[in-house]
Amino acid sequence: MENENIKTGESLPIPTPKENRPMGALIGAIIIIFILVLGGIYLWSTKIQTKIMGITTDDQTTEQTASNLAKLEQTANTPDIVIDQIASQSPSDTTASIEADLNATDLNSLDKELQSI
């Protein structure tokens, strides 16, 4: 008798669980947008400050770059005495010849090029 209450061909509705969407992606997107807005405000404020102060960084940078390039070209065109001394060293690997080459090499002028730049 219990089977008589069940009708064949009739389907029972399947309960679907509620979708719990994760909030992490939304919070992450909001944080990224907030950081981008703060960065934009920072860049905008520094641009305004340089206009107010009248600083022309482009002109100063161009002049510094040109002077540094001129110094570098001048240094590159001068013959390097240390390289000439190294090229004139003896190919022998005895201790006496290595000491003689070491004593003949002028190591005091190594910083001279760096200071001239």
Short mmCIF file of C-alpha atoms in Angstrom, two decimals:
data_model
loop_
_atom_site.label_atom_id
_atom_site.label_comp_id
_atom_site.label_asym_id
_atom_site.label_seq_id
_atom_site.Cartn_x
_atom_site.Cartn_y
_atom_site.Cartn_z
CA MET A 1 0.00 0.00 0.00
CA GLU A 2 2.79 2.34 0.55
CA ASN A 3 3.83 1.96 -3.07
CA GLU A 4 0.49 3.20 -4.28
CA ASN A 5 1.23 6.76 -3.14
CA ILE A 6 4.29 7.02 -5.42
CA LYS A 7 3.35 7.82 -8.99
CA THR A 8 5.59 6.60 -11.71
CA GLY A 9 7.02 9.07 -14.21
CA GLU A 10 6.77 11.96 -11.83
CA SER A 11 10.08 13.54 -10.79
CA LEU A 12 10.71 15.24 -7.53
CA PRO A 13 12.34 18.66 -7.65
CA ILE A 14 16.02 18.55 -6.71
CA PRO A 15 16.89 21.24 -4.22
CA THR A 16 19.71 23.44 -5.52
CA PRO A 17 22.12 24.90 -3.00
CA LYS A 18 22.46 28.64 -2.76
CA GLU A 19 25.49 29.99 -4.62
CA ASN A 20 27.98 31.53 -2.27
CA ARG A 21 30.14 33.70 -4.48
CA PRO A 22 33.55 34.42 -3.06
CA MET A 23 34.12 38.07 -2.19
CA GLY A 24 37.91 37.80 -2.49
CA ALA A 25 38.03 38.65 -6.19
CA LEU A 26 35.83 41.70 -5.72
CA ILE A 27 37.84 42.95 -2.75
CA GLY A 28 41.10 42.38 -4.66
CA ALA A 29 39.82 44.35 -7.65
CA ILE A 30 38.74 47.22 -5.39
CA ILE A 31 42.16 47.29 -3.72
CA ILE A 32 43.97 47.34 -7.08
CA ILE A 33 41.77 50.17 -8.37
CA PHE A 34 42.37 52.10 -5.13
CA ILE A 35 46.16 51.70 -5.47
CA LEU A 36 46.05 52.85 -9.10
CA VAL A 37 44.02 55.92 -8.15
CA LEU A 38 46.48 56.78 -5.36
CA GLY A 39 49.41 56.40 -7.77
CA GLY A 40 47.71 58.67 -10.29
CA ILE A 41 47.07 61.31 -7.65
CA TYR A 42 50.70 61.13 -6.52
CA LEU A 43 52.04 61.55 -10.07
CA TRP A 44 49.62 64.36 -10.76
CA SER A 45 50.59 66.21 -7.57
CA THR A 46 54.34 65.93 -8.29
CA LYS A 47 53.76 67.24 -11.80
CA ILE A 48 51.88 70.24 -10.39
CA GLN A 49 54.63 70.86 -7.81
CA THR A 50 57.34 70.97 -10.48
CA LYS A 51 55.26 73.46 -12.48
CA ILE A 52 54.76 75.64 -9.40
CA MET A 53 58.45 75.60 -8.50
CA GLY A 54 59.48 76.28 -12.09
CA ILE A 55 61.92 73.42 -12.20
CA THR A 56 62.92 72.47 -15.71
CA THR A 57 64.33 69.02 -15.22
CA ASP A 58 64.42 68.22 -18.92
CA ASP A 59 66.83 71.07 -19.74
CA GLN A 60 69.10 70.27 -16.80
CA THR A 61 69.15 66.58 -17.65
CA THR A 62 69.97 67.27 -21.29
CA GLU A 63 72.86 69.57 -20.34
CA GLN A 64 74.25 67.03 -17.86
CA THR A 65 73.96 64.22 -20.38
CA ALA A 66 75.71 66.27 -23.06
CA SER A 67 78.58 67.23 -20.74
CA ASN A 68 78.98 63.64 -19.52
CA LEU A 69 79.00 62.38 -23.10
CA ALA A 70 81.66 64.93 -24.07
CA LYS A 71 83.85 63.87 -21.12
CA LEU A 72 83.38 60.21 -22.00
CA GLU A 73 84.35 60.79 -25.64
CA GLN A 74 87.40 62.76 -24.55
CA THR A 75 88.45 59.97 -22.19
CA ALA A 76 87.87 57.31 -24.84
CA ASN A 77 90.04 59.13 -27.40
CA THR A 78 93.07 59.43 -25.11
CA PRO A 79 95.52 56.52 -25.22
CA ASP A 80 95.47 54.37 -22.12
CA ILE A 81 98.94 53.95 -20.66
CA VAL A 82 97.93 51.09 -18.35
CA ILE A 83 96.62 49.00 -21.23
CA ASP A 84 99.85 49.63 -23.14
CA GLN A 85 101.84 48.49 -20.11
CA ILE A 86 99.76 45.33 -19.76
CA ALA A 87 100.25 44.54 -23.43
CA SER A 88 104.01 44.91 -23.04
CA GLN A 89 104.27 42.41 -20.19
CA SER A 90 106.34 39.31 -20.65
CA PRO A 91 104.55 36.05 -21.44
CA SER A 92 106.73 34.12 -19.01
CA ASP A 93 105.07 32.48 -16.01
CA THR A 94 108.07 32.38 -13.71
CA THR A 95 107.78 34.07 -10.35
CA ALA A 96 110.53 36.58 -11.07
CA SER A 97 108.94 37.77 -14.34
CA ILE A 98 105.50 38.05 -12.72
CA GLU A 99 106.99 40.17 -9.89
CA ALA A 100 108.81 42.34 -12.42
CA ASP A 101 105.58 42.89 -14.37
CA LEU A 102 103.73 43.72 -11.16
CA ASN A 103 106.35 46.24 -10.09
CA ALA A 104 106.36 47.84 -13.55
CA THR A 105 102.57 48.30 -13.61
CA ASP A 106 101.36 51.70 -12.36
CA LEU A 107 98.23 51.03 -10.31
CA ASN A 108 97.90 54.60 -9.00
CA SER A 109 96.30 55.87 -12.19
CA LEU A 110 93.40 53.39 -12.21
CA ASP A 111 91.03 55.79 -10.43
CA LYS A 112 92.08 58.73 -12.58
CA GLU A 113 89.59 57.90 -15.34
CA LEU A 114 86.71 57.44 -12.92
CA GLN A 115 87.40 60.78 -11.26
CA SER A 116 87.53 62.59 -14.60
CA ILE A 117 84.03 61.47 -15.55
#
